[in-house]
Coordinates of C-alpha atoms and ligand atoms in Angstrom, one line a residue:
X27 CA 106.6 33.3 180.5
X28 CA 106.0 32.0 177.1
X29 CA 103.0 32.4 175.4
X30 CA 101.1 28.7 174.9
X31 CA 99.7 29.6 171.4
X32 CA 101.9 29.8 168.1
X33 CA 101.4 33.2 167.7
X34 CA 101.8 36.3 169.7
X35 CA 98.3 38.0 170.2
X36 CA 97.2 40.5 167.2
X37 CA 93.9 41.2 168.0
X38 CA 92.9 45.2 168.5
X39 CA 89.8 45.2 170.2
X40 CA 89.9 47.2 173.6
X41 CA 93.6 48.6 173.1
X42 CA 94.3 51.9 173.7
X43 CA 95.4 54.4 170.3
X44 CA 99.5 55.0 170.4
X45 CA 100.1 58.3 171.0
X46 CA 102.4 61.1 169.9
X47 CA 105.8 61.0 171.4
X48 CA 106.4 63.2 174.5
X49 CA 109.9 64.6 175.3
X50 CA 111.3 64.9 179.1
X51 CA 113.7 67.0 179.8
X52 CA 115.1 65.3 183.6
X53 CA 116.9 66.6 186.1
X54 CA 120.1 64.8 187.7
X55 CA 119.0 62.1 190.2
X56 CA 115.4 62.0 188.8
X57 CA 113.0 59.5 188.1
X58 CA 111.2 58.5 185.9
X59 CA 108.0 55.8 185.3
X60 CA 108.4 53.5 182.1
X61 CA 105.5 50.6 180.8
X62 CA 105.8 48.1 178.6
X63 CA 102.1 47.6 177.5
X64 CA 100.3 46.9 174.1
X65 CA 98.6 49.7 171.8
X66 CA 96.8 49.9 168.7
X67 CA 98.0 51.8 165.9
X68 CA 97.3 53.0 163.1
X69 CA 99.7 52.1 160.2
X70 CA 98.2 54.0 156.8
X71 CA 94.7 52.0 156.2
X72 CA 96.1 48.9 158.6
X73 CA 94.9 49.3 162.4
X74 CA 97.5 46.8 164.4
X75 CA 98.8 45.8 167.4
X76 CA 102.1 46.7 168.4
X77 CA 103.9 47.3 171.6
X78 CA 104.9 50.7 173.2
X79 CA 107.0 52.1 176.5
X80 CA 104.4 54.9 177.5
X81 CA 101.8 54.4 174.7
X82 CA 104.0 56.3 172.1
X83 CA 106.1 54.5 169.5
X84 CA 109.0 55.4 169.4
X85 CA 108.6 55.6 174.0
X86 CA 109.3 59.5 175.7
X87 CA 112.3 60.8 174.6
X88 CA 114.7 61.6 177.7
X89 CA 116.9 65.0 178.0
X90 CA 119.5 64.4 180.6
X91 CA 122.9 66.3 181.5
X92 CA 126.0 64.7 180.5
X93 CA 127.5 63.3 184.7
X94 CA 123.8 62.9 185.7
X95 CA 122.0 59.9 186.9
X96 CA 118.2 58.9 186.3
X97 CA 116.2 55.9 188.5
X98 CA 114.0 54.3 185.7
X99 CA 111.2 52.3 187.0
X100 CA 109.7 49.7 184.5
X101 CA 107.0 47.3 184.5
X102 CA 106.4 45.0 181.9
X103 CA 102.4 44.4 181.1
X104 CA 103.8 43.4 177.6
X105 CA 104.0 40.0 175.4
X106 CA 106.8 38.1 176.9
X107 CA 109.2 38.4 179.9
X108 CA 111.9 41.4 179.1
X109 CA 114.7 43.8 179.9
X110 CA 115.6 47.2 179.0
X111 CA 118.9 47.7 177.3
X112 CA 120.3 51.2 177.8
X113 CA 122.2 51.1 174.3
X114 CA 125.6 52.8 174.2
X115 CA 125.6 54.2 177.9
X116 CA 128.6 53.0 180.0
X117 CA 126.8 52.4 183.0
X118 CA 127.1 49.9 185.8
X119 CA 126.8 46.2 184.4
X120 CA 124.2 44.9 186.6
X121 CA 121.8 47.7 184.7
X122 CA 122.9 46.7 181.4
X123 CA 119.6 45.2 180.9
X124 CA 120.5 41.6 179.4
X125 CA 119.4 38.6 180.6
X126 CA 122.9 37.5 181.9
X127 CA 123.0 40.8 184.0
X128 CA 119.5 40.3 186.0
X129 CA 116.6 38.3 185.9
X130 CA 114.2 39.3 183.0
X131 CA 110.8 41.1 184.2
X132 CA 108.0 38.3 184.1
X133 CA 104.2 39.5 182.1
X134 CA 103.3 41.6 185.2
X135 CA 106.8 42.1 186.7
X136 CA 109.1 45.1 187.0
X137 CA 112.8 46.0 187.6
X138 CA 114.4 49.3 188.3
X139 CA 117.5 50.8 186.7
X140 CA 119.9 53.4 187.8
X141 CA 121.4 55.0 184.6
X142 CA 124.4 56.8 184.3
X143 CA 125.3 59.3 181.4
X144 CA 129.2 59.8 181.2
X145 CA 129.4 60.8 177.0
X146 CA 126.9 63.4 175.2
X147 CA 125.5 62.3 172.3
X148 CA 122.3 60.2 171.2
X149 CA 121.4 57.2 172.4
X150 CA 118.4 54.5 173.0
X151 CA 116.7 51.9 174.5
X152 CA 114.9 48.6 173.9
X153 CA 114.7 45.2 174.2
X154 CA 117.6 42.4 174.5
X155 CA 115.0 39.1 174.9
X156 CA 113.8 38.1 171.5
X157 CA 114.3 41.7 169.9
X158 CA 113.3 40.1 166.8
X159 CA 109.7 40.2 167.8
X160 CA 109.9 43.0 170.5
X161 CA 111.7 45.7 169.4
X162 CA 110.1 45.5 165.7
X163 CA 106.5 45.8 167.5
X164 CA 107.7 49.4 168.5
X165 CA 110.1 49.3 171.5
X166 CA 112.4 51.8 170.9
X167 CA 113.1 55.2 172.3
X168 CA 116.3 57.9 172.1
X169 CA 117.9 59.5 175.0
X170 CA 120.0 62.6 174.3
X171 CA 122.7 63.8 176.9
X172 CA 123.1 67.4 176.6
X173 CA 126.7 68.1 176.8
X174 CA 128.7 70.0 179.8
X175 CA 130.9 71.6 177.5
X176 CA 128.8 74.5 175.7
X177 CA 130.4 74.3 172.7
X178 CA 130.9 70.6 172.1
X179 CA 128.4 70.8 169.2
X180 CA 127.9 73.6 166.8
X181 CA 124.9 76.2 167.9
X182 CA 121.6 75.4 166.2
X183 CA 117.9 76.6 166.3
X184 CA 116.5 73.3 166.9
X185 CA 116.9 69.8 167.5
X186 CA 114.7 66.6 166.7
X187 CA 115.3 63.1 167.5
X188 CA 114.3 60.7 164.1
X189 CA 113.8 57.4 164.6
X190 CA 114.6 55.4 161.5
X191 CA 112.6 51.6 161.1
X192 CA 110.5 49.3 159.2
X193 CA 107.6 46.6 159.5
X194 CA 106.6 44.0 157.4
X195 CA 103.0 44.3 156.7
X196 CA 101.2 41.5 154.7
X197 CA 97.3 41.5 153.8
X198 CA 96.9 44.3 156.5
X199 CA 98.5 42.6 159.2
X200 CA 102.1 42.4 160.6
X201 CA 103.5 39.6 158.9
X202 CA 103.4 36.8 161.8
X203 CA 106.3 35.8 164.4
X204 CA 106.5 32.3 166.1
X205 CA 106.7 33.0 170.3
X206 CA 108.9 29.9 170.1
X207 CA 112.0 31.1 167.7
X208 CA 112.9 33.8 165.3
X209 CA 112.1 33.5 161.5
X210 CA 113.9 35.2 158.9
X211 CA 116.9 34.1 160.1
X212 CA 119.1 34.6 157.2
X213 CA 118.6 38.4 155.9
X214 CA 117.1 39.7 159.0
X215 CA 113.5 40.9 158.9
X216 CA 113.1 43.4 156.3
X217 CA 109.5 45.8 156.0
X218 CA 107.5 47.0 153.6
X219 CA 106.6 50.3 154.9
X220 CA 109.5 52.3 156.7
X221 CA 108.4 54.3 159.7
X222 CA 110.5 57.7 160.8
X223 CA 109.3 58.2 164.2
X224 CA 107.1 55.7 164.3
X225 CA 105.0 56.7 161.2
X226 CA 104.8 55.8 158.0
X227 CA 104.8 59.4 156.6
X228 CA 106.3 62.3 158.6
X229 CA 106.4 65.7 157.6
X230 CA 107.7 69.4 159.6
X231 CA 108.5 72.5 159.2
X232 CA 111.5 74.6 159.3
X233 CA 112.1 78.7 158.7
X234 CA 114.5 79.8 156.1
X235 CA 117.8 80.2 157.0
X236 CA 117.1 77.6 160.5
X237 CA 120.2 75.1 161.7
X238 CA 118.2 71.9 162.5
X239 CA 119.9 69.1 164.6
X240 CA 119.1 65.7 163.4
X241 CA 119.6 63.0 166.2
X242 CA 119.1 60.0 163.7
X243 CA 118.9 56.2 165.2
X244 CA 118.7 53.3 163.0
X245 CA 116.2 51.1 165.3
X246 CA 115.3 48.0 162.7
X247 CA 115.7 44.5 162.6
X248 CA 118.3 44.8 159.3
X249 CA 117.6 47.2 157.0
X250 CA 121.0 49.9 156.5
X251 CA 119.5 53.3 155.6
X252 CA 121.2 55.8 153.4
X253 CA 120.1 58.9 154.3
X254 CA 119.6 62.3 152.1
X255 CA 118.3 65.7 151.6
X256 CA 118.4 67.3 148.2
X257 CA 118.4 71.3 148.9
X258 CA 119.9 72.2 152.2
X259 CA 123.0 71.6 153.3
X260 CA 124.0 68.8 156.1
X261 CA 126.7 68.8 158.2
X262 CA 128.0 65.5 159.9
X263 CA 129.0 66.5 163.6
X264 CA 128.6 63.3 165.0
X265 CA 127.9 59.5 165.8
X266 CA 127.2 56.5 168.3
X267 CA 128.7 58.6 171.1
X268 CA 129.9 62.3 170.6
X269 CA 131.0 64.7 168.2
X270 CA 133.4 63.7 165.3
X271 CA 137.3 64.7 165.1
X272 CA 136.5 66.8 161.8
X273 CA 133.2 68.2 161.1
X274 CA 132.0 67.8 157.3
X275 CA 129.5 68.8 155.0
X276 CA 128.1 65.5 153.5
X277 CA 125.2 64.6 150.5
X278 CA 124.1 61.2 152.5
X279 CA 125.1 59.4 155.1
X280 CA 124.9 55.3 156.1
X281 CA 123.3 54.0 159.1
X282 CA 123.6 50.6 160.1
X283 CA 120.8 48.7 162.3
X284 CA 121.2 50.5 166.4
X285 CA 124.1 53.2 164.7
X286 CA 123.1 57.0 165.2
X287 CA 124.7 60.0 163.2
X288 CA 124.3 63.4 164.6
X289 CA 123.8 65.8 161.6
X290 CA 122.9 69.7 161.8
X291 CA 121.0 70.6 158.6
X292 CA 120.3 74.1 157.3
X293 CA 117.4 75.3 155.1
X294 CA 119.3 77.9 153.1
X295 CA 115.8 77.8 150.5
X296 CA 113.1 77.9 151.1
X297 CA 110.4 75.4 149.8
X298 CA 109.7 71.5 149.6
X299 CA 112.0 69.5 150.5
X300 CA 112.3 65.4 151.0
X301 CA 114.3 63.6 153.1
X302 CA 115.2 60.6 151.4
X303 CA 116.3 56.6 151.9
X304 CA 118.3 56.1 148.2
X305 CA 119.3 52.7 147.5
X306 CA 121.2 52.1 144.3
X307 CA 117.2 51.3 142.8
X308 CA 115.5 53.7 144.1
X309 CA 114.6 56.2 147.2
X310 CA 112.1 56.3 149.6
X311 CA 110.8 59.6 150.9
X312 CA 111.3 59.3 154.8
X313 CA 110.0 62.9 155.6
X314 CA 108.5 65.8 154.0
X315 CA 110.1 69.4 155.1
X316 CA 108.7 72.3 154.3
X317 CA 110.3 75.8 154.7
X318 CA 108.7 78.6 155.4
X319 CA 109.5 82.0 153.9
X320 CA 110.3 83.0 157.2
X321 CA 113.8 84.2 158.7
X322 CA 115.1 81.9 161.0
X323 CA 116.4 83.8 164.4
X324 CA 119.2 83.8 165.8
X325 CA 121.1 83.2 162.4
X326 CA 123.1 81.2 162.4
X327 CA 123.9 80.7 158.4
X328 CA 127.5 82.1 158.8
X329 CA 128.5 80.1 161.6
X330 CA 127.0 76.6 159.8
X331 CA 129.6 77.3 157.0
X332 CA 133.0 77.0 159.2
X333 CA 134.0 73.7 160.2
X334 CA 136.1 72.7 163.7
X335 CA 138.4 70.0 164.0
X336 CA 137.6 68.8 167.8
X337 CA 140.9 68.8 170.0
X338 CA 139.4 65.8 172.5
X339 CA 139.4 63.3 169.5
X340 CA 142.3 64.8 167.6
X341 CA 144.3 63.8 170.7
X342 CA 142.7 60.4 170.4
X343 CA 144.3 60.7 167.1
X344 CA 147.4 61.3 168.2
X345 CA 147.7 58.4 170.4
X346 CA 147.0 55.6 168.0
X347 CA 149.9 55.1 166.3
X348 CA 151.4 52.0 168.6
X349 CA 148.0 50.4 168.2
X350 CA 147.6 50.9 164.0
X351 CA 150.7 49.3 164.0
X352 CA 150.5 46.5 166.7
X353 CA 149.2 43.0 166.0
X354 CA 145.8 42.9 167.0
X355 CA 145.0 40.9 170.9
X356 CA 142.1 39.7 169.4
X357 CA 140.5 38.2 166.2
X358 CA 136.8 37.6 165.9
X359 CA 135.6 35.7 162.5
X360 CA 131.8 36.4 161.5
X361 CA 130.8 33.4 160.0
X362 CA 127.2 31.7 158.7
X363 CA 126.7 28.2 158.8
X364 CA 122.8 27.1 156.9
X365 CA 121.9 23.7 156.3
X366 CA 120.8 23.9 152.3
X367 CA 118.7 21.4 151.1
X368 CA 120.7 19.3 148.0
X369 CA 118.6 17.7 146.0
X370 CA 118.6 13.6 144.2
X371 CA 120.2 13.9 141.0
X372 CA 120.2 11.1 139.0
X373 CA 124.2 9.7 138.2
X374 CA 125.9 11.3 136.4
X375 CA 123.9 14.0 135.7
X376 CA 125.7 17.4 134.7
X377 CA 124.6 19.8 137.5
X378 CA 123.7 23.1 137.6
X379 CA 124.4 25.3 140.3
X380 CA 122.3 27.9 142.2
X381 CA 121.9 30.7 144.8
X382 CA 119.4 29.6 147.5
X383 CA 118.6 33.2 148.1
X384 CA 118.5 34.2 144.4
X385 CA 117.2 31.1 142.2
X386 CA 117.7 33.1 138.9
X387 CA 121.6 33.4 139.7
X388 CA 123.1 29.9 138.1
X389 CA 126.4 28.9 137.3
X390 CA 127.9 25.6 135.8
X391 CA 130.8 25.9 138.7
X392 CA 130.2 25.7 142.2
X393 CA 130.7 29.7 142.3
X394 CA 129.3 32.5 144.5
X395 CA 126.8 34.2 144.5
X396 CA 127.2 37.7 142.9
X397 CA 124.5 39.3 144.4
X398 CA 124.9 38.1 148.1
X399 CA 128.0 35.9 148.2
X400 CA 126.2 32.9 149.2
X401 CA 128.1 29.3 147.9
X402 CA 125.8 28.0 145.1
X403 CA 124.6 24.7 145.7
X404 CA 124.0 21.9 143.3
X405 CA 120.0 22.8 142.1
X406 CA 118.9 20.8 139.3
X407 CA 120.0 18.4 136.7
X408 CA 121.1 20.6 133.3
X409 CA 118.3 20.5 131.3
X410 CA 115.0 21.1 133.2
X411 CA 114.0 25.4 133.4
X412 CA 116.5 26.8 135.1
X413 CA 115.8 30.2 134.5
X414 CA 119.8 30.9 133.8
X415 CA 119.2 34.5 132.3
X416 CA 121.7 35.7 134.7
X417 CA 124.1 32.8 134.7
X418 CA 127.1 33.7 134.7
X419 CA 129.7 31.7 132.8
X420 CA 133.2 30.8 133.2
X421 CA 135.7 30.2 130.3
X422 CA 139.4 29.1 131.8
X423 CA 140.2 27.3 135.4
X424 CA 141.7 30.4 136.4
X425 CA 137.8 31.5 136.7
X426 CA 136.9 28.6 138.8
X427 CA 136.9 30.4 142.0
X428 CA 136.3 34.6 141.8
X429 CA 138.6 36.0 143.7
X430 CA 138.7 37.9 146.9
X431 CA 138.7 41.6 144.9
X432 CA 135.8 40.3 142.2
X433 CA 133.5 39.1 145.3
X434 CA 134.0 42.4 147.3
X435 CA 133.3 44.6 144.5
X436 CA 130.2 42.4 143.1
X437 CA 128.6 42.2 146.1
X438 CA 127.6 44.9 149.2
X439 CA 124.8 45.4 151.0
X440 CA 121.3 44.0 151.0
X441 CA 118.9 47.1 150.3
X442 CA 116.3 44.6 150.3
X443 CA 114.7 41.3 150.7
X444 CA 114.1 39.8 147.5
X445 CA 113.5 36.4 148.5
X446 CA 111.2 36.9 151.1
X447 CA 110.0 33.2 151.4
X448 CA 112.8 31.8 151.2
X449 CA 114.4 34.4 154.5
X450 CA 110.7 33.8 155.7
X451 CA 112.2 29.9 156.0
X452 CA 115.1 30.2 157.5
X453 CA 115.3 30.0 161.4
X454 CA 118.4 29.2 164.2
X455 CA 117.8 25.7 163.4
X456 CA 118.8 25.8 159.3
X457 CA 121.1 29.3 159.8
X458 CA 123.3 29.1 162.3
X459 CA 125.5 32.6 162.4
X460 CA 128.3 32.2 164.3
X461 CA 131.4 35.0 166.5
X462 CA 134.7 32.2 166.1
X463 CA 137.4 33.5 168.2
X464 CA 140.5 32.7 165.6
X465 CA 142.6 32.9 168.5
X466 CA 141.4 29.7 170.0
X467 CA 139.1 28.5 168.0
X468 CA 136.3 29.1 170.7
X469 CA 132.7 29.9 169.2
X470 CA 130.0 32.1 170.7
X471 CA 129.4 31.8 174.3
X472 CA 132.7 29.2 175.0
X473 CA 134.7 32.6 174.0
X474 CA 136.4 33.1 177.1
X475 CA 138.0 37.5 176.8
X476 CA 138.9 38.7 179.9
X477 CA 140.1 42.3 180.1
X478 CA 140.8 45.2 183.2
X479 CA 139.7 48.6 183.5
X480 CA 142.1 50.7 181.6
X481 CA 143.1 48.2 179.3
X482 CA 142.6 49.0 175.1
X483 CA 142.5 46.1 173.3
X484 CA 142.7 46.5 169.1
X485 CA 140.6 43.3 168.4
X486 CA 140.0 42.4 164.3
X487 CA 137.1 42.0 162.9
X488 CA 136.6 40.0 160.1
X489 CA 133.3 39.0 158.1
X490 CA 134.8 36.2 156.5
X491 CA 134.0 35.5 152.3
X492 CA 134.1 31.7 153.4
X493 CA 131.0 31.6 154.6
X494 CA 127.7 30.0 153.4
X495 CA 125.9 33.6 153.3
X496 CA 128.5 37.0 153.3
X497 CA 126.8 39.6 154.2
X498 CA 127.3 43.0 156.0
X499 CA 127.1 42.7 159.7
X500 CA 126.6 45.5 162.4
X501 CA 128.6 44.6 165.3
X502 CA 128.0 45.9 168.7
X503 CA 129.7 46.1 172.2
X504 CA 127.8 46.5 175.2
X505 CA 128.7 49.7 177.7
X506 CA 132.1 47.8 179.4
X507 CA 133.6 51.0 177.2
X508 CA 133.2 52.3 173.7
X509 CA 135.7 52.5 170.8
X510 CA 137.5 53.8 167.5
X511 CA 138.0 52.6 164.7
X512 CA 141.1 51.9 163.5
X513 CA 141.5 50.5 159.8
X514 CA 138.8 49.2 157.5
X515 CA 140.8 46.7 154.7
X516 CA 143.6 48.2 156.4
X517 CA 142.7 51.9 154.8
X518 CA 143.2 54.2 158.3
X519 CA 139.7 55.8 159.6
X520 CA 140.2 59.1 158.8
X521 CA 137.6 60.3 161.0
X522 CA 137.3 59.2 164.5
X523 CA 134.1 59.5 166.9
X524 CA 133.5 57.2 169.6
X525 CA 131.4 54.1 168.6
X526 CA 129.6 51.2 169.9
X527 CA 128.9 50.0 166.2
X528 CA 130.4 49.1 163.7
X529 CA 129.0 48.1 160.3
X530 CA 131.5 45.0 159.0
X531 CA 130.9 45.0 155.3
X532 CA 130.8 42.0 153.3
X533 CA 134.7 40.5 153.3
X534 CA 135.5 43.4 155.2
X535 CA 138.2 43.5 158.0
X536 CA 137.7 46.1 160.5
X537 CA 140.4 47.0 163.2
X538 CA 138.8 48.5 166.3
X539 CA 140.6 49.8 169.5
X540 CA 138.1 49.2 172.9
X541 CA 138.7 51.6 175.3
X542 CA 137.7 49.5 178.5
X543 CA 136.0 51.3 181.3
X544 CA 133.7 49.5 183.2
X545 CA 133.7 46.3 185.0
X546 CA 131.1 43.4 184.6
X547 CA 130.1 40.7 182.2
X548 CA 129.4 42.9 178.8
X549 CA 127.8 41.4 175.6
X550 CA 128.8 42.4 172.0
X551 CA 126.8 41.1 169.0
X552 CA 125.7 41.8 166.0
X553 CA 123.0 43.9 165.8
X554 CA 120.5 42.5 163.5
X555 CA 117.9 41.0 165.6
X556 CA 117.4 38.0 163.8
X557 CA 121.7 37.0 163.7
X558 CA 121.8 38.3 167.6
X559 CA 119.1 35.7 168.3
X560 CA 120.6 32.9 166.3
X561 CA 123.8 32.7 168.1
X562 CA 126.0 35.6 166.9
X563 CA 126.9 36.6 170.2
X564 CA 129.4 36.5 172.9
X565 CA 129.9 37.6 176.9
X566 CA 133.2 38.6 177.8
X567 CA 134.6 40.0 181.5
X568 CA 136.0 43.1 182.8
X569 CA 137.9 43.2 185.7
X570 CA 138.3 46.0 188.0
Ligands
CU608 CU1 124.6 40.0 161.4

């Protein structure tokens, strides 16, 4: 059902207040009830409507045993027709969630899922029909699967899940969505205000001396967070599904729209602390800590300090070394096509040339963009105000076209939207971001991959420079298996953990080996919302 008006409803009146998020722990062959259903919430002095599983945003966080099974009944009383996406599970494809595995829930309907949990780790849930809009309202929630194996993670005191998002509020209100398409094509939709489990300021507190588990999920549109805690120590134990090879004490780590990173954290001082987003401009506090003159017990200080190497992915390790050196089965291009706007110019006229995303970058050559990589297009005749502060200028022809190395160095990821308006503008019908299999040539849904259960396939992934916006993309696979990663730029991952995301960087080419597991018809996309709903996305089958 599509709504009739141009814009989804906003109004508050009569809603009922989001609450705080409850956590279930379930036991094997449980169920459990889940509802799609507006709220009103409270977003610093803004009161706005969003959408919750359960009231809460993020919905209940679900504890299940690693080999269990759960019956999850949902009914949709939401916006728009939907499905639940069980993100990273390998689980049986008709409760994959996607609108090519079942029919989407109607306003008013319901569909039940029968989840499976084969890998520990952190995972999540949301929508996969118009996730641009849905899933940026509030529908997200983490599921942990608590291992088998005791001593698959280090011991700590504690764990918390930590959602990481943002919204874009404007004048008080969430910047509007058109029911009919997806706006911000280009970028992605960026916030303004970041919310860690589901607020926009978070704060707990910890005892001196405690091991905290951090289960953290990047669950927005596009933004990549870059995450921090001056004055404890983190350790990174793990990410999209399981523990890592080598355990490693790290200052920050990246997480990449639908990634999660597993990091235990202790509070060796005690005090205030912040946990920080830093961009190369500035940070963001995400959550205030404070620790508590207080001895954490058990301790567990002289156990955080030792680090294991973890024999199930070391032997992972040691079976890659046919496929690092194999010619990948597969290459998939990421590619962005955008109809840009040229305007008259009189003939003859010198031209000047400019970024469409950033009007102050100009050249006198047809170059790229050095903040995003976008082509520069002809903007206006030499002579009117182009502000050209930043212009860039090129002396000999052997500067005509920057090469490769300059672009990949000049340019990396997009910590923020600075041309709103003009991402505001861009929808599927100017921005067309395209999957091209450079096998065949086949595009988006007319790639044809068919694969067997048992089969590993190294497919290449490469986010092409030629392209009329470069920029990082986060590419998923759905739950027909999970995978490693092989090379980046050819440099050998040097610390495996099973993924089902990848982060592509700008000109990057990725190697990844799929481990294929389950039969079906899986998707694999990237994961900003906006690309994923403007065509950069493929199907591809799994036999038995
Ligand atoms: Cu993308």
């Amino acid at each position: 059902m599509k709504p009739s008006s141009d814009h989804f409803p906003t109004e508050t009146a009569g809603l009922p207040t989001a609450q705080p998020v409850e956590s279930f722990q379930l036991d094997p062959g449980g169920h459990f009830d889940l509802r799609i259903a507006p709220v009103a919430k409270r977003l610093g002095n803004a009161m706005v409507r969003m959408l919750a599983y359960n009231g809460s945003i993020p919905g209940p966080t679900l504890r299940v045993r690693q080999g269990s099974e759960l019956v999850v009944n949902v009914v949709n009383d939401g916006d728009l027709e939907g499905t639940v996406h069980w993100h990273g599970l390998r689980l049986e494809n008709r409760y994959d969630g996607t609108a090519e595995t079942q029919r989407p829930m109607p306003v008013g309907g319901r569909f039940t899922y029968r989840l499976t949990f084969r890998d520990p780790g952190v995972y999540w849930y949301h929508p996969h029909i118009r996730e641009d809009y849905a899933q940026e309202m509030g529908l997200y929630g983490n599921i942990v699967v608590v291992p088998s194996e005791p001593d698959y993670w280090p011991a700590v005191n504690r764990e918390l899940t930590v959602t990481l998002d943002d919204i874009l509020v404007e004048d008080g209100r969430i910047a509007p969505f058109s029911p009919s398409h997806p706006t911000y094509t280009a970028m992605g939709r960026f916030g303004n205000v970041l919310l860690v489990n589901g607020e926009p300021e978070l704060a707990f507190v910890a005892r001196h001396g405690e091991v905290v588990r951090l289960y953290l999920t990047n669950t927005a549109n596009t933004r990549i967070f870059n995450v921090g805690l001056r004055g404890a120590r983190m350790k990174l134990v793990g990410g999209d599904s399981g523990h890592y090879e080598h355990e490693a004490f790290v200052d920050g780590v990246l997480i990449a729209p639908s990634e999660r990173v597993v990091l235990d954290v202790l509070f060796d001082q005690t005090g205030q602390l912040t946990l920080e987003h830093r961009t190369p401009n500035r940070s963001y506090a995400l959550a205030t800590i404070t620790v508590r003159d207080e001895l954490a017990q058990p301790s567990l200080a002289s156990q955080f300090g030792s680090l294991r190497t973890l024999s199930d992915m070391a032997a992972e390790r040691a079976r890659l070394s046919t496929y690092l050196e194999a010619e990948p089965e597969k290459t998939l291009a990421l590619v962005a096509e955008m109809d840009l706007a040229e305007p008259q110019l009189p003939p003859g006229a010198p031209v000047v040339y400019a970024c469409p995303m950033h009007p102050e970058v100009s050249s006198q050559q047809p170059d790229r963009c050095p903040k995003c990589g976008m082509k520069l297009v002809p903007a206006q005749p030499v002579g009117d105000a182009v502000p050209n502060e930043h212009a860039h200028s090129h002396s000999g022809p052997e500067n005509d076209e920057p090469t490769g190395e300059d672009v990949r160095h000049a340019i990396g990821i997009e910590w923020e939207d600075d041309m709103v308006e003009m991402n505001r503008m861009t929808t599927p019908a100017n921005m067309r971001w395209k999957l091209i299999d450079r096998g065949t040539g086949a595009e988006g849904m007319s790639i044809d991959w068919r694969f067997r259960v048992g089969d590993r396939v190294k497919i290449r992934l490469v986010n092409e420079m030629d392209s009329d916006h470069p920029m990082p993309h986060p590419f998923h696979v759905h739950g027909a298996g999970r995978f490693l990663i092989l090379c980046r730029d050819g440099v050998v991952e040097s610390n495996l953990v099973w993924k089902d995301t990848v982060l592509v960087s700008t000109g990057q080419t990725v190697d990844i080996l799929l481990d294929v597991t389950n039969p079906g018809l899986w998707m694999a996309h990237c994961h900003i919302a906006e690309h994923h709903e403007s065509g950069m996305m493929f199907s591809f089958r799994v036999d038995p």
